[in-house]
PDB file of N, CA and C in Angstrom:
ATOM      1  N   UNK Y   1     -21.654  17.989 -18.140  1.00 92.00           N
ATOM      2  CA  UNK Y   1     -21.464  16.663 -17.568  1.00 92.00           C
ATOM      3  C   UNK Y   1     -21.291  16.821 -16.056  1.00 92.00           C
ATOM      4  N   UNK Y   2     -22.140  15.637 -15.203  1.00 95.00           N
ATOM      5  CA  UNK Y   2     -21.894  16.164 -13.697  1.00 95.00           C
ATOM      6  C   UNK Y   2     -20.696  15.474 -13.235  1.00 95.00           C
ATOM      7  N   UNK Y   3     -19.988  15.616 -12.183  1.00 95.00           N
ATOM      8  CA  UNK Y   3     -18.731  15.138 -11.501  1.00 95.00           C
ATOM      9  C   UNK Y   3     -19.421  14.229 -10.816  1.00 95.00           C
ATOM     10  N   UNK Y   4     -18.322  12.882 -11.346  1.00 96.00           N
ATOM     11  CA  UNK Y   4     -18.842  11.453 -10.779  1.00 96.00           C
ATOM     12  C   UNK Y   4     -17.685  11.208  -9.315  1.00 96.00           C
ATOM     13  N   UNK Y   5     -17.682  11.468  -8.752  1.00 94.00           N
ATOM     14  CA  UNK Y   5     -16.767  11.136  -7.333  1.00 94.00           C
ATOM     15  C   UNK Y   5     -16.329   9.763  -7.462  1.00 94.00           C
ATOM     16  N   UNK Y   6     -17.188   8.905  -7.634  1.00 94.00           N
ATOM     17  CA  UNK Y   6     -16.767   7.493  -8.019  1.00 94.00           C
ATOM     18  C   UNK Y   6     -15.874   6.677  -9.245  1.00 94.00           C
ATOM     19  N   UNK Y   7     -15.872   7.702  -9.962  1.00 94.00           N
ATOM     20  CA  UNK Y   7     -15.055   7.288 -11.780  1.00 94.00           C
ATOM     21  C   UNK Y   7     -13.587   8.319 -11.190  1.00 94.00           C
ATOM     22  N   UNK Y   8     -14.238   9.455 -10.073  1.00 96.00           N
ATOM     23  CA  UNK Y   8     -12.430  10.384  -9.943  1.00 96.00           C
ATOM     24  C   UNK Y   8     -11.313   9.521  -9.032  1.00 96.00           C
ATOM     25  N   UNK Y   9     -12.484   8.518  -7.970  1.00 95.00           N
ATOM     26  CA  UNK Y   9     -11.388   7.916  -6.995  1.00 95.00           C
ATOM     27  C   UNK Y   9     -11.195   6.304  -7.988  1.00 95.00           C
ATOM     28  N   UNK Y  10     -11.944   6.131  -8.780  1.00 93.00           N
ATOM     29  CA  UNK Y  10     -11.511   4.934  -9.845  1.00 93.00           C
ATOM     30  C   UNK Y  10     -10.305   5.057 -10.510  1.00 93.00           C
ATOM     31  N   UNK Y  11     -10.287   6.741 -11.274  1.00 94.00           N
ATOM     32  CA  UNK Y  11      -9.036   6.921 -11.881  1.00 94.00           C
ATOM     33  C   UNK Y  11      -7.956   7.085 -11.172  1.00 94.00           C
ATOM     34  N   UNK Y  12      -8.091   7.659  -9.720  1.00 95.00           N
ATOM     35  CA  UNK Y  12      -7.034   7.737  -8.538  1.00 95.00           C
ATOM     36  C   UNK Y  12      -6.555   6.509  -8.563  1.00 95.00           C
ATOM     37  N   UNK Y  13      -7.301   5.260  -8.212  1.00 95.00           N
ATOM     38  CA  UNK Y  13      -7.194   4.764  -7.442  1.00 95.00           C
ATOM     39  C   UNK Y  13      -6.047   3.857  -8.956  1.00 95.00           C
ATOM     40  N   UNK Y  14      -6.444   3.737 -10.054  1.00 92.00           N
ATOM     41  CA  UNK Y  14      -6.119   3.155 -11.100  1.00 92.00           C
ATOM     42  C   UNK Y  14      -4.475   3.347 -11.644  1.00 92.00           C
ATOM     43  N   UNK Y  15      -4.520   5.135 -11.329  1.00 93.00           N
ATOM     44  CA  UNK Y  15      -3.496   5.571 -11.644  1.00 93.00           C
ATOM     45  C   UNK Y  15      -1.901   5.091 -10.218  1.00 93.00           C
ATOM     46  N   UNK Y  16      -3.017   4.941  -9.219  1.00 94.00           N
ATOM     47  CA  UNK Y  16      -1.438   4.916  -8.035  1.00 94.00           C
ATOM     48  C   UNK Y  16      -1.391   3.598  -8.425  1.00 94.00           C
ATOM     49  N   UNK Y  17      -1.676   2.992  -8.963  1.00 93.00           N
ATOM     50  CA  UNK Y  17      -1.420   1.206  -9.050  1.00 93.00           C
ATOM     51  C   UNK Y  17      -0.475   1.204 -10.224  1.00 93.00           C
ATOM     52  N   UNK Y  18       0.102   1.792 -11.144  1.00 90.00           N
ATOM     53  CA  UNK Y  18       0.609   1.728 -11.953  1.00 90.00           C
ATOM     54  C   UNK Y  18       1.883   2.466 -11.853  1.00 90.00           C
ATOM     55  N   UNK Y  19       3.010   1.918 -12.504  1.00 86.00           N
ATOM     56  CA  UNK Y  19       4.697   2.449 -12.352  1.00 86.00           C
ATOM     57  C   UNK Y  19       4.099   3.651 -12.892  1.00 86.00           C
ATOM     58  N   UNK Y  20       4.945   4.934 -13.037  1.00 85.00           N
ATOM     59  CA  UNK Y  20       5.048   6.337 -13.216  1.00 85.00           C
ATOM     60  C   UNK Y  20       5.288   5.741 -14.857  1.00 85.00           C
ATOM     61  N   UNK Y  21       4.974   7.231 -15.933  1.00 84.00           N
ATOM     62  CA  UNK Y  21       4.753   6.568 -16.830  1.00 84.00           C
ATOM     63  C   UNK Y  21       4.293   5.349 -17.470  1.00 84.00           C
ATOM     64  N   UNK Y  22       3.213   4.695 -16.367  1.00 83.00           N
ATOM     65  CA  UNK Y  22       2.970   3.618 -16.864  1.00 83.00           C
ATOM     66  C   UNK Y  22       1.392   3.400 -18.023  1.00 83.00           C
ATOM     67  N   UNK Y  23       0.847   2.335 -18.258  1.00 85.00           N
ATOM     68  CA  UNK Y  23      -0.629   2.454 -19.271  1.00 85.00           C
ATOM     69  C   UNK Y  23      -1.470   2.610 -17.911  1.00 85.00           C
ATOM     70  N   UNK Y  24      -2.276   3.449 -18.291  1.00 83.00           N
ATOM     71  CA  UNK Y  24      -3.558   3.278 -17.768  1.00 83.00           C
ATOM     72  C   UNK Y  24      -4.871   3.033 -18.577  1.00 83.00           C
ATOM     73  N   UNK Y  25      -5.262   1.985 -17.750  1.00 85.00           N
ATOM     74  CA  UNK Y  25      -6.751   1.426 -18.194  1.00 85.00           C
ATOM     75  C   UNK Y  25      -7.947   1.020 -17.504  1.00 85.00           C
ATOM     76  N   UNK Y  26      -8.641   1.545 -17.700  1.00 83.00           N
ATOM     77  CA  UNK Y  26      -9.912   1.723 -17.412  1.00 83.00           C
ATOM     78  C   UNK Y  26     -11.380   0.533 -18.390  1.00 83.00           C
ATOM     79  N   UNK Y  27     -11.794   0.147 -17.954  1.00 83.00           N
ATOM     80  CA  UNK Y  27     -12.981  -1.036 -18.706  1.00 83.00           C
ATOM     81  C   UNK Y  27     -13.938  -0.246 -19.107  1.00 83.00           C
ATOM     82  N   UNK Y  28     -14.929  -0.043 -20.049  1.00 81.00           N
ATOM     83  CA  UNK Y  28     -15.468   0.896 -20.511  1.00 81.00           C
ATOM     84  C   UNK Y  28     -17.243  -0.228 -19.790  1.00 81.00           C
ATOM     85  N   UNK Y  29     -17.136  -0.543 -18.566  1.00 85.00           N
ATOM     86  CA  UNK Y  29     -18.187  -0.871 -18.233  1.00 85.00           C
ATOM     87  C   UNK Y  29     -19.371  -0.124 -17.767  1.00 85.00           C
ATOM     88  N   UNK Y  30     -18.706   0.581 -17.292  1.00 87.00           N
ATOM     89  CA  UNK Y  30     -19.252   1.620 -16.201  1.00 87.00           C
ATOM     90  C   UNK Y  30     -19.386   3.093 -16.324  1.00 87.00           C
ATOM     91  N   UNK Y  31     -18.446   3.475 -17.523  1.00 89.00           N
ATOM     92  CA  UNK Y  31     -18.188   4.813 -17.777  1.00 89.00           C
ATOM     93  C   UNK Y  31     -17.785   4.877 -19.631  1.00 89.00           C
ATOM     94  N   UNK Y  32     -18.570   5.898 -19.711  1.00 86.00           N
ATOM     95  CA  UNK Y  32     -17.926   6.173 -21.717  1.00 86.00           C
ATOM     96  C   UNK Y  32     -16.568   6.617 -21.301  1.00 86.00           C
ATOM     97  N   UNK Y  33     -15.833   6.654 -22.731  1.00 85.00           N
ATOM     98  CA  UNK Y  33     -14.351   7.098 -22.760  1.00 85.00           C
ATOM     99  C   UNK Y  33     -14.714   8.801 -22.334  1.00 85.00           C
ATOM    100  N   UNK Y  34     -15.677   9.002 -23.074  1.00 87.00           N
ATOM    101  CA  UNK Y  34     -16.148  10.449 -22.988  1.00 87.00           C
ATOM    102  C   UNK Y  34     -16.079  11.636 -21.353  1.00 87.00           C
ATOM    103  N   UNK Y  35     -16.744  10.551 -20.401  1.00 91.00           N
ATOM    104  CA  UNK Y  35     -16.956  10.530 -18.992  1.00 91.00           C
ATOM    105  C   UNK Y  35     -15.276  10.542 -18.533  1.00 91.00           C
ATOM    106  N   UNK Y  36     -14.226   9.452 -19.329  1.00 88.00           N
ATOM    107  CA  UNK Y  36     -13.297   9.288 -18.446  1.00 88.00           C
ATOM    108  C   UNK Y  36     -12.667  10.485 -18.447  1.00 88.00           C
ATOM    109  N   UNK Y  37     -12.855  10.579 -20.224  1.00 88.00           N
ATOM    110  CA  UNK Y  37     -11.360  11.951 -20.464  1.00 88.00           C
ATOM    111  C   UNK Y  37     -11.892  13.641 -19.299  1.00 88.00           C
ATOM    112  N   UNK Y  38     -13.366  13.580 -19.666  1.00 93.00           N
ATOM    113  CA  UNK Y  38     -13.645  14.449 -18.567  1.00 93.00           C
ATOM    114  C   UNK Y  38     -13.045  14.667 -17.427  1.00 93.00           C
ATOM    115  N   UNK Y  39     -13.494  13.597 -16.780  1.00 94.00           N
ATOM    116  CA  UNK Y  39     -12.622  13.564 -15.296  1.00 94.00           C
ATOM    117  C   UNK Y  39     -11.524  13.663 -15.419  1.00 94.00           C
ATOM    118  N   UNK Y  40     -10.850  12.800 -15.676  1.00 92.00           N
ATOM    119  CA  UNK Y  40      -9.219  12.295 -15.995  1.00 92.00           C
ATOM    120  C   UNK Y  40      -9.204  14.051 -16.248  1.00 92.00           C
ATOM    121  N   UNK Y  41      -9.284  14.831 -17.048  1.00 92.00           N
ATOM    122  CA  UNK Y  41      -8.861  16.881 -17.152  1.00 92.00           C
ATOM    123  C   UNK Y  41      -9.012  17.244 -15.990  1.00 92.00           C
ATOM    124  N   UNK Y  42     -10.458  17.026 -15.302  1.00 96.00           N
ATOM    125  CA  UNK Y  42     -10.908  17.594 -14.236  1.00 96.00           C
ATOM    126  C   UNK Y  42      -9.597  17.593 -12.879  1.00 96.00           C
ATOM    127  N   UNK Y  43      -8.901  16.271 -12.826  1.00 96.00           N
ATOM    128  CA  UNK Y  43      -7.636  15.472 -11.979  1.00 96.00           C
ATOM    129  C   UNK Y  43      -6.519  16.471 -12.120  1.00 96.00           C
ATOM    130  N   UNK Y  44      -6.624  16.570 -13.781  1.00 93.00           N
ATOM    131  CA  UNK Y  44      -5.617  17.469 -14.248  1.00 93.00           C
ATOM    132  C   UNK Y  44      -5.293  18.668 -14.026  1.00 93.00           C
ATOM    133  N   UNK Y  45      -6.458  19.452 -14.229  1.00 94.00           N
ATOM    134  CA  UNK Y  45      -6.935  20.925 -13.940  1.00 94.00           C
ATOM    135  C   UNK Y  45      -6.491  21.179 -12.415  1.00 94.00           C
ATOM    136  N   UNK Y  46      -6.703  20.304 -11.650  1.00 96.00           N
ATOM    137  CA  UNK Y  46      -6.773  20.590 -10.017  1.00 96.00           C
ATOM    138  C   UNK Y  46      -5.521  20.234  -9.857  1.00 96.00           C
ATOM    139  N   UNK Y  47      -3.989  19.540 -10.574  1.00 96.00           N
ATOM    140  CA  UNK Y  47      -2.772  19.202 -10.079  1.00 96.00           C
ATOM    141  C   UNK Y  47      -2.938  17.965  -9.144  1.00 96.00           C
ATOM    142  N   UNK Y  48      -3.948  17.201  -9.834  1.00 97.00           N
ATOM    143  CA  UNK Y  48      -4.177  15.743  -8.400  1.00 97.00           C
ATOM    144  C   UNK Y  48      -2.955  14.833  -9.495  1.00 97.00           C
ATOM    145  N   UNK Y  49      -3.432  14.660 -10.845  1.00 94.00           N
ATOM    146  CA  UNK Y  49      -2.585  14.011 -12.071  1.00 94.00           C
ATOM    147  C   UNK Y  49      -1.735  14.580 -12.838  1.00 94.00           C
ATOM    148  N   UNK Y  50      -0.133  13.816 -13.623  1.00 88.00           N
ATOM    149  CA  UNK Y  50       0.174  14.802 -14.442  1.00 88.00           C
ATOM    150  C   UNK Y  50      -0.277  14.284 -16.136  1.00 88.00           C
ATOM    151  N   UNK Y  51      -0.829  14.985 -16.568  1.00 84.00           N
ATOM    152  CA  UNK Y  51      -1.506  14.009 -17.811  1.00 84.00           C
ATOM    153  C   UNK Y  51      -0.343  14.437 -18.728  1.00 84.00           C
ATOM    154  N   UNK Y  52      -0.249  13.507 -19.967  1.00 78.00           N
ATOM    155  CA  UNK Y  52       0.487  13.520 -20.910  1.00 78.00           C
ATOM    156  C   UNK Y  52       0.354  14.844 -21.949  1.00 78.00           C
ATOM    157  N   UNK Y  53       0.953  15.347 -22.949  1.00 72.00           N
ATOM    158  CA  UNK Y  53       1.202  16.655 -23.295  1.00 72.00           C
ATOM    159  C   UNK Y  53       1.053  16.149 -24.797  1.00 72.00           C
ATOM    160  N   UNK Y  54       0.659  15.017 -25.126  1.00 66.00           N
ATOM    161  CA  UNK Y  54       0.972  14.368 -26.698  1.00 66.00           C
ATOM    162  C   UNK Y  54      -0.308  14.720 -27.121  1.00 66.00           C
ATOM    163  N   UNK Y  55      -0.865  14.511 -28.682  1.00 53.00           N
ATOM    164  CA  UNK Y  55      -2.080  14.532 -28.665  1.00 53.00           C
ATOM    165  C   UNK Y  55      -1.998  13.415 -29.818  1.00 53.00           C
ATOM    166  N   UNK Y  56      -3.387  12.735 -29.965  1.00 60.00           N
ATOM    167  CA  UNK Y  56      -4.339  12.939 -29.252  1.00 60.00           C
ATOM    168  C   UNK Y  56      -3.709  12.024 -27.963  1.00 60.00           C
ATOM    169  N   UNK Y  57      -3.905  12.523 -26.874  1.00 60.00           N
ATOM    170  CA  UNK Y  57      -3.343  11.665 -25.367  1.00 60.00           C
ATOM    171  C   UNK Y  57      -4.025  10.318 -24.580  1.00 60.00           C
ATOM    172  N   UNK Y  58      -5.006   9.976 -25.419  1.00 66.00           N
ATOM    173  CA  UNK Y  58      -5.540   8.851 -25.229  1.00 66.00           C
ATOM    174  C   UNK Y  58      -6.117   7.551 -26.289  1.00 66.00           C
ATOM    175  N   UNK Y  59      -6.245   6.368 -26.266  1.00 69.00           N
ATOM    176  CA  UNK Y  59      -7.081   6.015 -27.339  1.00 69.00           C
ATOM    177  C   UNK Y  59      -7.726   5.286 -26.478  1.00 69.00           C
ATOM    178  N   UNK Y  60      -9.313   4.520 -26.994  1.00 67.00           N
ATOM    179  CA  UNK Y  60     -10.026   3.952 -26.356  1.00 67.00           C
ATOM    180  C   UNK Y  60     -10.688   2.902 -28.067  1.00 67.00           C
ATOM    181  N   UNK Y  61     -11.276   1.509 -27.598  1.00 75.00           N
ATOM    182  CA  UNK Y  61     -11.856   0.557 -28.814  1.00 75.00           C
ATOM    183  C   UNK Y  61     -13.141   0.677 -27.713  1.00 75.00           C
ATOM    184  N   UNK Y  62     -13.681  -0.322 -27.817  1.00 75.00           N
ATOM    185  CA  UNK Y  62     -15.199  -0.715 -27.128  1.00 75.00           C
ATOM    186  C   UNK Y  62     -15.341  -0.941 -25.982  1.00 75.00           C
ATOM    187  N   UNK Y  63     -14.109  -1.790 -25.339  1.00 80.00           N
ATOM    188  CA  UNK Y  63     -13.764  -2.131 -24.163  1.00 80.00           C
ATOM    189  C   UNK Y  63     -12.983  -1.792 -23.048  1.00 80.00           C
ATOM    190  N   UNK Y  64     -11.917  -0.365 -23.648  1.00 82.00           N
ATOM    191  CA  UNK Y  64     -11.527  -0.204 -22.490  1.00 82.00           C
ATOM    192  C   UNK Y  64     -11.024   1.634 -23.296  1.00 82.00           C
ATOM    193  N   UNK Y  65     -10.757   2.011 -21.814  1.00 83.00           N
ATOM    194  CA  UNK Y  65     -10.011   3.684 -22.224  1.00 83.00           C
ATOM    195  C   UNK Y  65      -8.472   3.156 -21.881  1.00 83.00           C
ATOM    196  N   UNK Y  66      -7.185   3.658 -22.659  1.00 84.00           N
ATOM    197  CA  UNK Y  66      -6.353   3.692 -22.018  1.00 84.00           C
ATOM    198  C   UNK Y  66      -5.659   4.641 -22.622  1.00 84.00           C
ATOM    199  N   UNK Y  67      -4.599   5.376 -21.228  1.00 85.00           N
ATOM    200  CA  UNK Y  67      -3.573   6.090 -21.685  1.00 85.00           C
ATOM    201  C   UNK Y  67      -2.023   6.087 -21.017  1.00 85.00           C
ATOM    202  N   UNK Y  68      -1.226   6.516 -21.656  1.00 85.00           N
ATOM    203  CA  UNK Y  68      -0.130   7.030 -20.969  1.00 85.00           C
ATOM    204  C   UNK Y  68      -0.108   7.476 -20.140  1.00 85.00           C
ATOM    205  N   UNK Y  69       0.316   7.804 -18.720  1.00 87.00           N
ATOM    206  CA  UNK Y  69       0.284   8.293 -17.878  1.00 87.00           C
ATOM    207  C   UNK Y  69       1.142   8.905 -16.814  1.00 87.00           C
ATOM    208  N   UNK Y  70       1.999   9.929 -16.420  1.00 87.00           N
ATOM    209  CA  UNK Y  70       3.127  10.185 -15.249  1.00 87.00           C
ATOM    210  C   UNK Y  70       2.704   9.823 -14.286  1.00 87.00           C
ATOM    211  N   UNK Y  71       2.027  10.370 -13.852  1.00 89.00           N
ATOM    212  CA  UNK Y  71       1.199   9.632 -12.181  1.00 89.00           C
ATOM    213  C   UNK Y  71       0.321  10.810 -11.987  1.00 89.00           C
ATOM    214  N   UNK Y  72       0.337  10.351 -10.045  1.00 94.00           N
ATOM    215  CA  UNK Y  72      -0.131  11.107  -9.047  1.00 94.00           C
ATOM    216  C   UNK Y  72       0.607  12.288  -8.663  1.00 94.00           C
ATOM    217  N   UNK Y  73      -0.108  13.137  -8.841  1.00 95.00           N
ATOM    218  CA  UNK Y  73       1.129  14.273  -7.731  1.00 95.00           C
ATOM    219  C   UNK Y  73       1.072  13.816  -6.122  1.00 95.00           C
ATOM    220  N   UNK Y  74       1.489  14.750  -5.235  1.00 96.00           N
ATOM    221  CA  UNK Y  74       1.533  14.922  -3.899  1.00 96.00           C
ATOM    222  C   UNK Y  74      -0.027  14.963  -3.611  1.00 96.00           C
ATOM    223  N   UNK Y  75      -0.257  15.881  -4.470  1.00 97.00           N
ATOM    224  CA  UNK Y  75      -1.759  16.609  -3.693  1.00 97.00           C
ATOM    225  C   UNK Y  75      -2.796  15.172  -4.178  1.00 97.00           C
ATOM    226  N   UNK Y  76      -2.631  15.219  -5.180  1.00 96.00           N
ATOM    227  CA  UNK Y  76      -3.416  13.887  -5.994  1.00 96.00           C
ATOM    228  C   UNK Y  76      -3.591  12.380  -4.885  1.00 96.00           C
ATOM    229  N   UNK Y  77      -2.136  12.140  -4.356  1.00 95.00           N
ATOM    230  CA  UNK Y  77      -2.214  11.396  -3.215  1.00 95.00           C
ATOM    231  C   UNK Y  77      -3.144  11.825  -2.250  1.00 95.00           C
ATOM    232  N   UNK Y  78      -3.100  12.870  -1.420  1.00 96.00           N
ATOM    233  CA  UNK Y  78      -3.911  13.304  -0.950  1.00 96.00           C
ATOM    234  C   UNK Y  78      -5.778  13.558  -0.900  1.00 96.00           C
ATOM    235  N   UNK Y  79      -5.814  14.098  -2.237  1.00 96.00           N
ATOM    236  CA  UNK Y  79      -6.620  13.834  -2.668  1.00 96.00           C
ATOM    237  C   UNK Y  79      -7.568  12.119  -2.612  1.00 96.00           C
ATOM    238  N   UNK Y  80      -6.971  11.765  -2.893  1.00 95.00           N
ATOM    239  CA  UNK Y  80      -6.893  10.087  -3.101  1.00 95.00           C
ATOM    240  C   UNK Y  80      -7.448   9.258  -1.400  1.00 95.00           C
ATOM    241  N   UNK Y  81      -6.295   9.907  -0.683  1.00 96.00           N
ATOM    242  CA  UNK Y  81      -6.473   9.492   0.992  1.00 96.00           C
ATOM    243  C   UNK Y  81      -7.990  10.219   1.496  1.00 96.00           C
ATOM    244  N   UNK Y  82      -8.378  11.710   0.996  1.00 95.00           N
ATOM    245  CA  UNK Y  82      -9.781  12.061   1.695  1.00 95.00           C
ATOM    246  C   UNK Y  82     -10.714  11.531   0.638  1.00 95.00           C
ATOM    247  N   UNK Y  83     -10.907  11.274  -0.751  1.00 93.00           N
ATOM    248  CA  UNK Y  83     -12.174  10.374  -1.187  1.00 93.00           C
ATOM    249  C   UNK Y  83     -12.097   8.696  -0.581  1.00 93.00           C
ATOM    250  N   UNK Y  84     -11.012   8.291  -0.121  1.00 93.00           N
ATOM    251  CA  UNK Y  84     -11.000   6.844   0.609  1.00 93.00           C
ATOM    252  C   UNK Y  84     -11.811   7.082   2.208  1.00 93.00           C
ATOM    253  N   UNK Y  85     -11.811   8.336   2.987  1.00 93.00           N
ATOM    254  CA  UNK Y  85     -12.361   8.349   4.317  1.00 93.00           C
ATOM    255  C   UNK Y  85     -13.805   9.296   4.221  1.00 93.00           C
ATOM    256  N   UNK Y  86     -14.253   8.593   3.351  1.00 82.00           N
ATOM    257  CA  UNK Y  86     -15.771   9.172   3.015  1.00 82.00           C
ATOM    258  C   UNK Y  86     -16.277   8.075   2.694  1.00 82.00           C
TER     259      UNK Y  86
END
């Protein structure tokens, strides 16, 4: 699967909008759940997100992905600030 830059600063951008531990959701317009959970690891893998430790850690119906979520880290912010000045 290739890295969508646009679905990583979607989930950035999705995740700082929401209280810590809060739902995150995503519209399944634009992206399969498949695409999200990708990325959404990819966030993970790099310490931008802290993803949940439960399994399975997400559910998704037709219309939308959502999950639990801790947040952003530091770097993740960061992260977040250089895909916004591109």
């Amino acid at each position: 699967m290739k890295r969508d830059k646009k679905l990583l600063r979607a989930i950035l951008e999705r995740i700082e909008e929401i209280e810590p531990y809060g739902k995150l959701e995503i519209k399944l317009d634009h992206w399969t759940k498949d695409e999200i959970w990708y990325h959404l690891k990819l966030l993970g893998d790099e310490g931008f997100v802290k993803l949940p430790t439960s399994v399975p850690p997400y559910y998704a119906d037709n219309t939308a992905f959502r999950i639990v979520i801790p947040g952003l880290t530091m770097a993740g912010h960061d992260y977040l600030d250089e895909l916004r000045s591109t």
